[in-house]
């Protein structure tokens, strides 16, 4: 009798646990992305001219601000209509049209003959973004991968300036630059061109992290990882200057450069790519977590080390960096974000079609790594991940390896955005 009672209690506990556990909810999905064109004829003309080739528009990065969900579309190939876009987060359409930000003009590589603005009820032709190899508007966005919204309602965009990346002749249309917008006015605040001395032969800037001290918008710093040349560029908003930091921990791990995603086997040697900001103290100090994409190890460095140019560039700074731990076999990750409320670090797991987590109050070991969700269809190559101010995690998956090495099926849903509450997702995992 006691044994039966024990089993009933155990069964009840399992049912209670399962009732509280949750998975990511699919919010949006696309077979191919399209845009909010000014008119049907404008889209038809863009397709006819080759300026818009639907199959070449792959969404990669995302960010959330109020009712806007920003989505980036890098110019991997020709025919990308707009690189920086947004949709309404409350859209009832499961496959909404992307709206270029801050405008069509800013995302155009040449005069497309249309604009969202009107004059006297007629469409007015925009000025081209590119004229004789020069930017005609500092708010122009050529090609961006990752973006970040800070606590001061500013959108920071790392523009690579590179188009047709996978083509036989990639075009460096503009120099890599950090482009900052005021989201309340949609106006450009600043465009900071990365100095030539920070750019090496294999340089590739695909991410940006923004560190803002409490009540100190003007004292913000941006950390820009160089995944190809294994360094991090630190930018000071206040002084409008930057410095390039190097460390052995920024390199890829040759043991962990092999991937199997969506039926595609490939090898990458991408270095430092993902960064996350830990909990901030009253003095503004915090831990900066980071890892290379082709690695399973997590590292950290205090933010005040990176922000002190003299210290960051000195040989003594080598010992300011720490090994946090190892995620274990097939633990490669493209993106991570620290949730201050739960003190949990959430990250993508590209080889596992999933999203992982680690409670920062526990040792960083494989046993303490949790899986929040895994899906061999909806989470094939989770590429970017953010946590908004309400504790919601947002994930964008895009089947990137199939896009690069094979061909996506236009009759299948290839791109998805999923969401869920961090507090609910960690229930029943080692991160609880």
PDB file of C-alpha atoms in Angstrom, residues 74-191:
ATOM      1  CA  UNK A  74      22.599  40.128 -45.149  1.00  0.00           C
ATOM      2  CA  UNK A  75      23.594  40.484 -48.779  1.00  0.00           C
ATOM      3  CA  UNK A  76      24.983  36.954 -49.027  1.00  0.00           C
ATOM      4  CA  UNK A  77      24.045  36.927 -52.703  1.00  0.00           C
ATOM      5  CA  UNK A  78      22.758  39.420 -55.241  1.00  0.00           C
ATOM      6  CA  UNK A  79      19.094  40.391 -55.239  1.00  0.00           C
ATOM      7  CA  UNK A  80      18.619  41.303 -51.566  1.00  0.00           C
ATOM      8  CA  UNK A  81      15.984  44.034 -51.496  1.00  0.00           C
ATOM      9  CA  UNK A  82      16.732  45.477 -48.049  1.00  0.00           C
ATOM     10  CA  UNK A  83      19.213  44.486 -45.345  1.00  0.00           C
ATOM     11  CA  UNK A  84      17.739  46.194 -42.251  1.00  0.00           C
ATOM     12  CA  UNK A  85      14.014  45.714 -41.689  1.00  0.00           C
ATOM     13  CA  UNK A  86      11.263  45.357 -39.127  1.00  0.00           C
ATOM     14  CA  UNK A  87       7.791  43.907 -38.715  1.00  0.00           C
ATOM     15  CA  UNK A  88       5.055  44.679 -36.216  1.00  0.00           C
ATOM     16  CA  UNK A  89       5.455  42.304 -33.301  1.00  0.00           C
ATOM     17  CA  UNK A  90       1.660  42.051 -32.951  1.00  0.00           C
ATOM     18  CA  UNK A  91       1.089  41.197 -36.593  1.00  0.00           C
ATOM     19  CA  UNK A  92      -1.649  38.596 -37.114  1.00  0.00           C
ATOM     20  CA  UNK A  93       0.001  37.531 -40.354  1.00  0.00           C
ATOM     21  CA  UNK A  94       2.179  34.471 -39.749  1.00  0.00           C
ATOM     22  CA  UNK A  95       4.408  35.507 -42.684  1.00  0.00           C
ATOM     23  CA  UNK A  96       4.439  39.325 -42.545  1.00  0.00           C
ATOM     24  CA  UNK A  97       6.107  41.556 -45.098  1.00  0.00           C
ATOM     25  CA  UNK A  98       9.434  43.125 -44.067  1.00  0.00           C
ATOM     26  CA  UNK A  99       9.495  46.920 -43.833  1.00  0.00           C
ATOM     27  CA  UNK A 100      12.891  48.512 -44.627  1.00  0.00           C
ATOM     28  CA  UNK A 101      14.398  50.614 -41.816  1.00  0.00           C
ATOM     29  CA  UNK A 102      14.862  53.520 -41.651  1.00  0.00           C
ATOM     30  CA  UNK A 103      13.639  53.711 -45.258  1.00  0.00           C
ATOM     31  CA  UNK A 104      13.751  52.083 -48.675  1.00  0.00           C
ATOM     32  CA  UNK A 105      16.248  54.687 -49.794  1.00  0.00           C
ATOM     33  CA  UNK A 106      18.712  53.871 -47.014  1.00  0.00           C
ATOM     34  CA  UNK A 107      18.676  50.187 -48.020  1.00  0.00           C
ATOM     35  CA  UNK A 108      18.998  50.669 -51.775  1.00  0.00           C
ATOM     36  CA  UNK A 109      22.243  50.026 -53.592  1.00  0.00           C
ATOM     37  CA  UNK A 110      21.082  52.109 -56.521  1.00  0.00           C
ATOM     38  CA  UNK A 111      18.140  54.301 -57.426  1.00  0.00           C
ATOM     39  CA  UNK A 112      15.152  51.970 -57.556  1.00  0.00           C
ATOM     40  CA  UNK A 113      12.770  54.629 -58.819  1.00  0.00           C
ATOM     41  CA  UNK A 114      10.474  54.450 -55.827  1.00  0.00           C
ATOM     42  CA  UNK A 115      10.265  55.565 -52.218  1.00  0.00           C
ATOM     43  CA  UNK A 116       7.779  55.339 -49.372  1.00  0.00           C
ATOM     44  CA  UNK A 117       7.497  59.104 -49.321  1.00  0.00           C
ATOM     45  CA  UNK A 118       5.129  60.962 -51.609  1.00  0.00           C
ATOM     46  CA  UNK A 119       5.081  64.467 -52.994  1.00  0.00           C
ATOM     47  CA  UNK A 120       1.750  65.892 -54.086  1.00  0.00           C
ATOM     48  CA  UNK A 121       0.267  62.397 -54.172  1.00  0.00           C
ATOM     49  CA  UNK A 122       2.936  61.088 -56.576  1.00  0.00           C
ATOM     50  CA  UNK A 123       5.829  58.778 -55.858  1.00  0.00           C
ATOM     51  CA  UNK A 124       9.109  60.670 -55.715  1.00  0.00           C
ATOM     52  CA  UNK A 125      12.310  58.948 -56.824  1.00  0.00           C
ATOM     53  CA  UNK A 126      14.905  58.623 -54.037  1.00  0.00           C
ATOM     54  CA  UNK A 127      18.503  59.582 -54.297  1.00  0.00           C
ATOM     55  CA  UNK A 128      20.669  56.489 -54.752  1.00  0.00           C
ATOM     56  CA  UNK A 129      22.461  55.191 -51.681  1.00  0.00           C
ATOM     57  CA  UNK A 130      25.566  54.509 -53.753  1.00  0.00           C
ATOM     58  CA  UNK A 131      26.918  56.925 -56.313  1.00  0.00           C
ATOM     59  CA  UNK A 132      30.277  56.271 -57.971  1.00  0.00           C
ATOM     60  CA  UNK A 133      31.316  54.009 -55.099  1.00  0.00           C
ATOM     61  CA  UNK A 134      30.506  56.591 -52.399  1.00  0.00           C
ATOM     62  CA  UNK A 135      27.708  56.731 -49.848  1.00  0.00           C
ATOM     63  CA  UNK A 136      25.324  59.587 -50.471  1.00  0.00           C
ATOM     64  CA  UNK A 137      23.580  59.150 -47.109  1.00  0.00           C
ATOM     65  CA  UNK A 138      25.267  58.210 -43.807  1.00  0.00           C
ATOM     66  CA  UNK A 139      22.119  56.381 -42.723  1.00  0.00           C
ATOM     67  CA  UNK A 140      22.655  53.890 -45.551  1.00  0.00           C
ATOM     68  CA  UNK A 141      22.829  50.212 -44.667  1.00  0.00           C
ATOM     69  CA  UNK A 142      24.644  47.975 -47.135  1.00  0.00           C
ATOM     70  CA  UNK A 143      24.676  44.595 -45.376  1.00  0.00           C
ATOM     71  CA  UNK A 144      24.198  43.795 -41.709  1.00  0.00           C
ATOM     72  CA  UNK A 145      24.116  40.546 -39.737  1.00  0.00           C
ATOM     73  CA  UNK A 146      23.543  41.364 -36.065  1.00  0.00           C
ATOM     74  CA  UNK A 147      22.074  44.447 -34.419  1.00  0.00           C
ATOM     75  CA  UNK A 148      21.492  45.574 -30.848  1.00  0.00           C
ATOM     76  CA  UNK A 149      19.051  47.923 -29.085  1.00  0.00           C
ATOM     77  CA  UNK A 150      20.427  49.534 -25.932  1.00  0.00           C
ATOM     78  CA  UNK A 151      18.722  50.861 -22.798  1.00  0.00           C
ATOM     79  CA  UNK A 152      18.663  54.355 -24.296  1.00  0.00           C
ATOM     80  CA  UNK A 153      16.369  53.433 -27.210  1.00  0.00           C
ATOM     81  CA  UNK A 154      19.188  53.429 -29.730  1.00  0.00           C
ATOM     82  CA  UNK A 155      19.634  50.861 -32.478  1.00  0.00           C
ATOM     83  CA  UNK A 156      23.263  49.903 -33.126  1.00  0.00           C
ATOM     84  CA  UNK A 157      23.886  48.359 -36.549  1.00  0.00           C
ATOM     85  CA  UNK A 158      27.171  46.738 -37.578  1.00  0.00           C
ATOM     86  CA  UNK A 159      27.241  47.352 -41.327  1.00  0.00           C
ATOM     87  CA  UNK A 160      29.822  45.168 -43.070  1.00  0.00           C
ATOM     88  CA  UNK A 161      29.564  47.277 -46.234  1.00  0.00           C
ATOM     89  CA  UNK A 162      30.016  44.050 -48.195  1.00  0.00           C
ATOM     90  CA  UNK A 163      27.583  42.819 -50.855  1.00  0.00           C
ATOM     91  CA  UNK A 164      27.323  39.522 -52.767  1.00  0.00           C
ATOM     92  CA  UNK A 165      29.405  37.864 -50.050  1.00  0.00           C
ATOM     93  CA  UNK A 166      29.086  34.354 -51.483  1.00  0.00           C
ATOM     94  CA  UNK A 167      29.478  35.488 -55.080  1.00  0.00           C
ATOM     95  CA  UNK A 168      32.553  35.014 -57.233  1.00  0.00           C
ATOM     96  CA  UNK A 169      33.367  38.706 -56.873  1.00  0.00           C
ATOM     97  CA  UNK A 170      32.202  40.136 -53.508  1.00  0.00           C
ATOM     98  CA  UNK A 171      31.833  43.909 -53.554  1.00  0.00           C
ATOM     99  CA  UNK A 172      33.128  46.100 -50.706  1.00  0.00           C
ATOM    100  CA  UNK A 173      30.683  48.896 -51.436  1.00  0.00           C
ATOM    101  CA  UNK A 174      31.444  50.864 -48.264  1.00  0.00           C
ATOM    102  CA  UNK A 175      33.892  50.489 -45.397  1.00  0.00           C
ATOM    103  CA  UNK A 176      32.658  48.562 -42.323  1.00  0.00           C
ATOM    104  CA  UNK A 177      30.866  50.979 -40.030  1.00  0.00           C
ATOM    105  CA  UNK A 178      28.863  51.176 -36.836  1.00  0.00           C
ATOM    106  CA  UNK A 179      25.585  52.954 -37.579  1.00  0.00           C
ATOM    107  CA  UNK A 180      23.476  54.234 -34.662  1.00  0.00           C
ATOM    108  CA  UNK A 181      19.827  55.331 -34.848  1.00  0.00           C
ATOM    109  CA  UNK A 182      17.487  57.056 -32.392  1.00  0.00           C
ATOM    110  CA  UNK A 183      14.481  54.732 -32.351  1.00  0.00           C
ATOM    111  CA  UNK A 184      12.140  57.391 -31.011  1.00  0.00           C
ATOM    112  CA  UNK A 185      12.753  59.642 -34.010  1.00  0.00           C
ATOM    113  CA  UNK A 186      14.128  57.130 -36.557  1.00  0.00           C
ATOM    114  CA  UNK A 187      16.970  59.570 -37.161  1.00  0.00           C
ATOM    115  CA  UNK A 188      20.654  58.800 -37.564  1.00  0.00           C
ATOM    116  CA  UNK A 189      22.723  59.632 -34.480  1.00  0.00           C
ATOM    117  CA  UNK A 190      26.143  58.674 -35.745  1.00  0.00           C
ATOM    118  CA  UNK A 191      28.022  56.648 -38.343  1.00  0.00           C
TER     119      UNK A 191
END
